């Protein structure tokens, strides 16, 4: 068994009604659950921020979705979301979390965000997930979850960088689309980096 399923940030705050709702975010959950039932090894990531986190617009007295130009490249400042210990930070109540071998929390440092499940946003601080997978002989990751244009993309690109084979399950991801087309452009960037774009049907039927 050399493949693992990575389920990115399927949390209340990224679903309709949440603080940083991804349109249709909850509609992927039945598909993600079917994938979780199928895969012997799966990992759930959980965006998990302290209050006043550096990615929160409120921490800078700025408007949500404005750009922080002090970083290179500029980063989007978000509404407060996924604050550790709050209901919004919990996994969506319909997600079958018990199938997963590992829950990896990220973005816990106040001054450094982490979109990717592999490295924090400085690009060099590892979360440990690369080693965890390598020690289990995993060579291929299948990535699904939220959001296509941020944490899914960053996770997939880092997985490629680490030399893993990467498949993106296109009907089990959804985008923020702060600018229309961001989700489509993110899928294209992942494909250009060497990720395979697959559908859940192909995976569940073993194609
Ligand atoms: C995410 C924005 C801020 C994500 C997390 O999970 O894609 N996006 N924090
Ligand atoms: Zn976040």
mmCIF file of C-alpha atoms and ligand atoms in Angstrom:
data_model
loop_
_atom_site.group_PDB
_atom_site.id
_atom_site.type_symbol
_atom_site.label_atom_id
_atom_site.label_comp_id
_atom_site.label_asym_id
_atom_site.label_seq_id
_atom_site.Cartn_x
_atom_site.Cartn_y
_atom_site.Cartn_z
ATOM 1 C CA UNK A 1 0.000 0.000 0.000
ATOM 2 C CA UNK A 2 1.846 3.072 -1.279
ATOM 3 C CA UNK A 3 -0.911 5.675 -1.558
ATOM 4 C CA UNK A 4 -2.497 7.939 1.027
ATOM 5 C CA UNK A 5 -5.526 10.206 0.921
ATOM 6 C CA UNK A 6 -5.013 13.806 2.121
ATOM 7 C CA UNK A 7 -8.214 15.602 3.122
ATOM 8 C CA UNK A 8 -7.558 19.326 3.469
ATOM 9 C CA UNK A 9 -9.477 21.546 5.917
ATOM 10 C CA UNK A 10 -13.063 20.215 5.700
ATOM 11 C CA UNK A 11 -14.102 22.416 8.631
ATOM 12 C CA UNK A 12 -17.248 24.334 9.527
ATOM 13 C CA UNK A 13 -15.669 27.737 8.878
ATOM 14 C CA UNK A 14 -14.964 26.760 5.246
ATOM 15 C CA UNK A 15 -18.512 25.521 4.663
ATOM 16 C CA UNK A 16 -21.661 27.589 4.010
ATOM 17 C CA UNK A 17 -22.578 29.450 7.198
ATOM 18 C CA UNK A 18 -18.942 29.516 8.324
ATOM 19 C CA UNK A 19 -16.618 32.488 8.774
ATOM 20 C CA UNK A 20 -14.753 31.915 5.489
ATOM 21 C CA UNK A 21 -17.331 29.951 3.569
ATOM 22 C CA UNK A 22 -16.201 28.288 0.361
ATOM 23 C CA UNK A 23 -19.128 28.169 -2.086
ATOM 24 C CA UNK A 24 -20.437 24.594 -2.120
ATOM 25 C CA UNK A 25 -17.767 23.554 0.392
ATOM 26 C CA UNK A 26 -20.072 21.070 2.099
ATOM 27 C CA UNK A 27 -21.178 19.437 -1.162
ATOM 28 C CA UNK A 28 -17.909 17.499 -1.408
ATOM 29 C CA UNK A 29 -18.464 15.724 1.916
ATOM 30 C CA UNK A 30 -20.338 12.621 0.631
ATOM 31 C CA UNK A 31 -17.567 12.101 -1.944
ATOM 32 C CA UNK A 32 -14.820 12.645 0.646
ATOM 33 C CA UNK A 33 -16.517 10.154 2.980
ATOM 34 C CA UNK A 34 -16.651 7.533 0.218
ATOM 35 C CA UNK A 35 -12.919 8.093 -0.370
ATOM 36 C CA UNK A 36 -12.157 7.873 3.375
ATOM 37 C CA UNK A 37 -13.986 4.520 3.535
ATOM 38 C CA UNK A 38 -11.926 3.219 0.626
ATOM 39 C CA UNK A 39 -8.407 4.315 1.629
ATOM 40 C CA UNK A 40 -6.492 2.293 4.219
ATOM 41 C CA UNK A 41 -4.339 5.345 5.032
ATOM 42 C CA UNK A 42 -5.720 8.852 5.222
ATOM 43 C CA UNK A 43 -4.738 12.153 6.804
ATOM 44 C CA UNK A 44 -7.043 15.048 7.733
ATOM 45 C CA UNK A 45 -5.628 18.543 7.999
ATOM 46 C CA UNK A 46 -7.201 21.149 10.250
ATOM 47 C CA UNK A 47 -6.594 24.895 9.915
ATOM 48 C CA UNK A 48 -6.039 25.880 13.564
ATOM 49 C CA UNK A 49 -5.190 29.486 14.376
ATOM 50 C CA UNK A 50 -4.620 31.393 17.616
ATOM 51 C CA UNK A 51 -6.723 34.554 18.169
ATOM 52 C CA UNK A 52 -5.163 37.616 16.458
ATOM 53 C CA UNK A 53 -3.462 35.371 13.910
ATOM 54 C CA UNK A 54 -1.330 37.156 11.296
ATOM 55 C CA UNK A 55 -3.658 36.014 8.481
ATOM 56 C CA UNK A 56 -6.670 37.759 10.048
ATOM 57 C CA UNK A 57 -7.561 41.162 8.580
ATOM 58 C CA UNK A 58 -8.842 42.188 12.019
ATOM 59 C CA UNK A 59 -5.336 41.786 13.485
ATOM 60 C CA UNK A 60 -4.171 44.610 11.175
ATOM 61 C CA UNK A 61 -7.292 46.756 11.366
ATOM 62 C CA UNK A 62 -7.909 46.023 7.693
ATOM 63 C CA UNK A 63 -10.911 44.854 5.682
ATOM 64 C CA UNK A 64 -11.379 41.137 5.105
ATOM 65 C CA UNK A 65 -10.111 40.025 1.692
ATOM 66 C CA UNK A 66 -7.744 42.988 1.396
ATOM 67 C CA UNK A 67 -4.114 42.346 0.471
ATOM 68 C CA UNK A 68 -1.189 42.388 2.871
ATOM 69 C CA UNK A 69 1.539 43.910 0.715
ATOM 70 C CA UNK A 70 4.212 43.501 3.385
ATOM 71 C CA UNK A 71 4.642 39.883 2.292
ATOM 72 C CA UNK A 72 6.149 38.743 -0.978
ATOM 73 C CA UNK A 73 3.999 37.833 -2.845
ATOM 74 C CA UNK A 74 1.173 39.856 -1.234
ATOM 75 C CA UNK A 75 -1.149 37.670 0.818
ATOM 76 C CA UNK A 76 -4.895 37.820 1.290
ATOM 77 C CA UNK A 77 -6.071 38.906 4.745
ATOM 78 C CA UNK A 78 -8.974 36.734 5.870
ATOM 79 C CA UNK A 79 -11.951 37.102 8.143
ATOM 80 C CA UNK A 80 -11.175 35.513 11.537
ATOM 81 C CA UNK A 81 -11.570 31.783 10.933
ATOM 82 C CA UNK A 82 -10.680 28.407 12.410
ATOM 83 C CA UNK A 83 -9.752 29.827 15.800
ATOM 84 C CA UNK A 84 -8.420 26.930 17.875
ATOM 85 C CA UNK A 85 -11.084 25.414 20.099
ATOM 86 C CA UNK A 86 -14.069 27.138 18.455
ATOM 87 C CA UNK A 87 -16.985 25.405 16.737
ATOM 88 C CA UNK A 88 -15.919 26.884 13.388
ATOM 89 C CA UNK A 89 -12.567 25.127 13.635
ATOM 90 C CA UNK A 90 -14.185 21.708 14.135
ATOM 91 C CA UNK A 91 -14.367 19.298 11.244
ATOM 92 C CA UNK A 92 -17.724 19.462 9.509
ATOM 93 C CA UNK A 93 -20.095 17.298 11.542
ATOM 94 C CA UNK A 94 -20.868 15.116 8.506
ATOM 95 C CA UNK A 95 -17.217 14.252 7.852
ATOM 96 C CA UNK A 96 -16.370 10.669 8.850
ATOM 97 C CA UNK A 97 -13.209 11.662 10.692
ATOM 98 C CA UNK A 98 -12.765 8.312 12.445
ATOM 99 C CA UNK A 99 -11.344 6.666 9.307
ATOM 100 C CA UNK A 100 -8.215 8.850 9.376
ATOM 101 C CA UNK A 101 -4.864 7.735 10.812
ATOM 102 C CA UNK A 102 -3.570 11.252 11.404
ATOM 103 C CA UNK A 103 -5.015 14.684 12.120
ATOM 104 C CA UNK A 104 -2.513 17.406 11.327
ATOM 105 C CA UNK A 105 -3.132 20.911 12.642
ATOM 106 C CA UNK A 106 -1.491 23.826 10.847
ATOM 107 C CA UNK A 107 -1.264 27.596 11.058
ATOM 108 C CA UNK A 108 -0.825 27.421 14.842
ATOM 109 C CA UNK A 109 1.937 30.022 14.989
ATOM 110 C CA UNK A 110 0.648 33.559 15.394
ATOM 111 C CA UNK A 111 3.214 35.160 13.070
ATOM 112 C CA UNK A 112 3.407 32.519 10.315
ATOM 113 C CA UNK A 113 0.545 31.006 8.347
ATOM 114 C CA UNK A 114 0.591 27.551 6.807
ATOM 115 C CA UNK A 115 -1.513 26.875 3.749
ATOM 116 C CA UNK A 116 0.372 23.716 2.841
ATOM 117 C CA UNK A 117 0.171 20.547 4.905
ATOM 118 C CA UNK A 118 3.904 20.030 4.278
ATOM 119 C CA UNK A 119 5.604 23.391 4.879
ATOM 120 C CA UNK A 120 4.581 26.603 6.585
ATOM 121 C CA UNK A 121 4.291 29.711 4.405
ATOM 122 C CA UNK A 122 8.002 30.535 4.808
ATOM 123 C CA UNK A 123 8.462 27.574 2.442
ATOM 124 C CA UNK A 124 11.073 25.884 4.641
ATOM 125 C CA UNK A 125 9.587 25.015 8.042
ATOM 126 C CA UNK A 126 8.329 21.431 7.764
ATOM 127 C CA UNK A 127 5.131 20.294 9.465
ATOM 128 C CA UNK A 128 6.461 16.743 9.686
ATOM 129 C CA UNK A 129 3.929 15.290 7.242
ATOM 130 C CA UNK A 130 6.597 14.558 4.609
ATOM 131 C CA UNK A 131 8.509 12.377 7.066
ATOM 132 C CA UNK A 132 5.355 10.730 8.397
ATOM 133 C CA UNK A 133 4.411 9.619 4.879
ATOM 134 C CA UNK A 134 7.970 8.655 3.897
ATOM 135 C CA UNK A 135 8.341 6.420 6.965
ATOM 136 C CA UNK A 136 5.242 4.548 5.816
ATOM 137 C CA UNK A 137 6.573 4.064 2.278
ATOM 138 C CA UNK A 138 3.964 6.367 0.733
ATOM 139 C CA UNK A 139 4.922 7.464 -2.776
ATOM 140 C CA UNK A 140 1.568 8.786 -4.007
ATOM 141 C CA UNK A 141 -0.902 11.189 -2.387
ATOM 142 C CA UNK A 142 -4.458 11.864 -3.502
ATOM 143 C CA UNK A 143 -5.563 15.331 -2.447
ATOM 144 C CA UNK A 144 -9.104 16.595 -1.844
ATOM 145 C CA UNK A 145 -10.799 19.198 0.368
ATOM 146 C CA UNK A 146 -10.864 22.990 0.766
ATOM 147 C CA UNK A 147 -9.930 25.310 -0.695
ATOM 148 C CA UNK A 148 -8.653 24.540 -4.211
ATOM 149 C CA UNK A 149 -7.019 27.945 -4.647
ATOM 150 C CA UNK A 150 -5.220 28.073 -1.258
ATOM 151 C CA UNK A 151 -4.536 25.090 0.969
ATOM 152 C CA UNK A 152 -5.227 22.363 -1.611
ATOM 153 C CA UNK A 153 -2.962 24.056 -4.153
ATOM 154 C CA UNK A 154 -0.155 24.712 -1.660
ATOM 155 C CA UNK A 155 -0.324 21.138 -0.350
ATOM 156 C CA UNK A 156 -0.289 19.621 -3.839
ATOM 157 C CA UNK A 157 2.593 21.796 -5.075
ATOM 158 C CA UNK A 158 4.705 20.958 -2.010
ATOM 159 C CA UNK A 159 3.945 17.245 -2.426
ATOM 160 C CA UNK A 160 5.278 17.491 -6.004
ATOM 161 C CA UNK A 161 8.337 19.359 -4.735
ATOM 162 C CA UNK A 162 8.994 16.466 -2.321
ATOM 163 C CA UNK A 163 8.931 14.011 -5.220
ATOM 164 C CA UNK A 164 5.598 12.385 -4.409
ATOM 165 C CA UNK A 165 3.208 11.430 -7.188
ATOM 166 C CA UNK A 166 0.132 13.626 -6.740
ATOM 167 C CA UNK A 167 -3.468 13.226 -7.872
ATOM 168 C CA UNK A 168 -6.090 15.932 -7.346
ATOM 169 C CA UNK A 169 -9.632 14.636 -7.019
ATOM 170 C CA UNK A 170 -11.369 17.382 -8.965
ATOM 171 C CA UNK A 171 -14.941 16.671 -7.842
ATOM 172 C CA UNK A 172 -13.849 16.614 -4.185
ATOM 173 C CA UNK A 173 -12.342 20.137 -4.048
ATOM 174 C CA UNK A 174 -13.974 23.588 -4.054
ATOM 175 C CA UNK A 175 -12.464 27.069 -4.450
ATOM 176 C CA UNK A 176 -12.866 30.362 -2.588
ATOM 177 C CA UNK A 177 -12.760 32.126 -6.003
ATOM 178 C CA UNK A 178 -12.125 35.549 -4.412
ATOM 179 C CA UNK A 179 -11.318 36.503 -8.007
ATOM 180 C CA UNK A 180 -13.494 34.544 -10.427
ATOM 181 C CA UNK A 181 -11.472 31.768 -12.065
ATOM 182 C CA UNK A 182 -8.973 31.319 -9.189
ATOM 183 C CA UNK A 183 -10.061 27.701 -8.732
ATOM 184 C CA UNK A 184 -9.628 26.838 -12.398
ATOM 185 C CA UNK A 185 -6.249 28.601 -12.490
ATOM 186 C CA UNK A 186 -5.150 26.692 -9.383
ATOM 187 C CA UNK A 187 -6.043 23.362 -11.010
ATOM 188 C CA UNK A 188 -4.078 24.414 -14.076
ATOM 189 C CA UNK A 189 -1.040 25.357 -11.929
ATOM 190 C CA UNK A 190 -1.192 21.978 -10.181
ATOM 191 C CA UNK A 191 -1.420 20.167 -13.503
ATOM 192 C CA UNK A 192 1.520 22.191 -14.866
ATOM 193 C CA UNK A 193 3.572 21.165 -11.809
ATOM 194 C CA UNK A 194 2.948 17.486 -12.592
ATOM 195 C CA UNK A 195 -0.211 16.668 -10.632
ATOM 196 C CA UNK A 196 -2.687 14.301 -12.246
ATOM 197 C CA UNK A 197 -6.286 15.540 -12.274
ATOM 198 C CA UNK A 198 -8.637 12.640 -11.579
ATOM 199 C CA UNK A 199 -12.290 12.139 -10.631
ATOM 200 C CA UNK A 200 -13.576 10.300 -7.580
ATOM 201 C CA UNK A 201 -15.318 7.812 -9.880
ATOM 202 C CA UNK A 202 -11.965 6.787 -11.357
ATOM 203 C CA UNK A 203 -10.534 6.335 -7.871
ATOM 204 C CA UNK A 204 -13.512 4.588 -6.290
ATOM 205 C CA UNK A 205 -13.899 2.229 -9.218
ATOM 206 C CA UNK A 206 -10.161 1.517 -9.143
ATOM 207 C CA UNK A 207 -9.369 2.862 -12.609
HETATM 208 C C1 LIG B 1 -7.472 28.302 3.804
HETATM 209 C C2 LIG B 1 -7.529 30.579 3.642
HETATM 210 C C3 LIG B 1 -7.105 30.705 4.941
HETATM 211 C C4 LIG B 1 -7.697 26.971 3.139
HETATM 212 C C5 LIG B 1 -7.036 28.404 5.110
HETATM 213 O O1 LIG B 1 -7.933 25.974 3.846
HETATM 214 O O2 LIG B 1 -7.641 26.910 1.885
HETATM 215 N N1 LIG B 1 -7.709 29.389 3.066
HETATM 216 N N2 LIG B 1 -6.861 29.602 5.666
HETATM 217 ZN ZN1 LIG B 2 -6.431 29.827 7.765
#
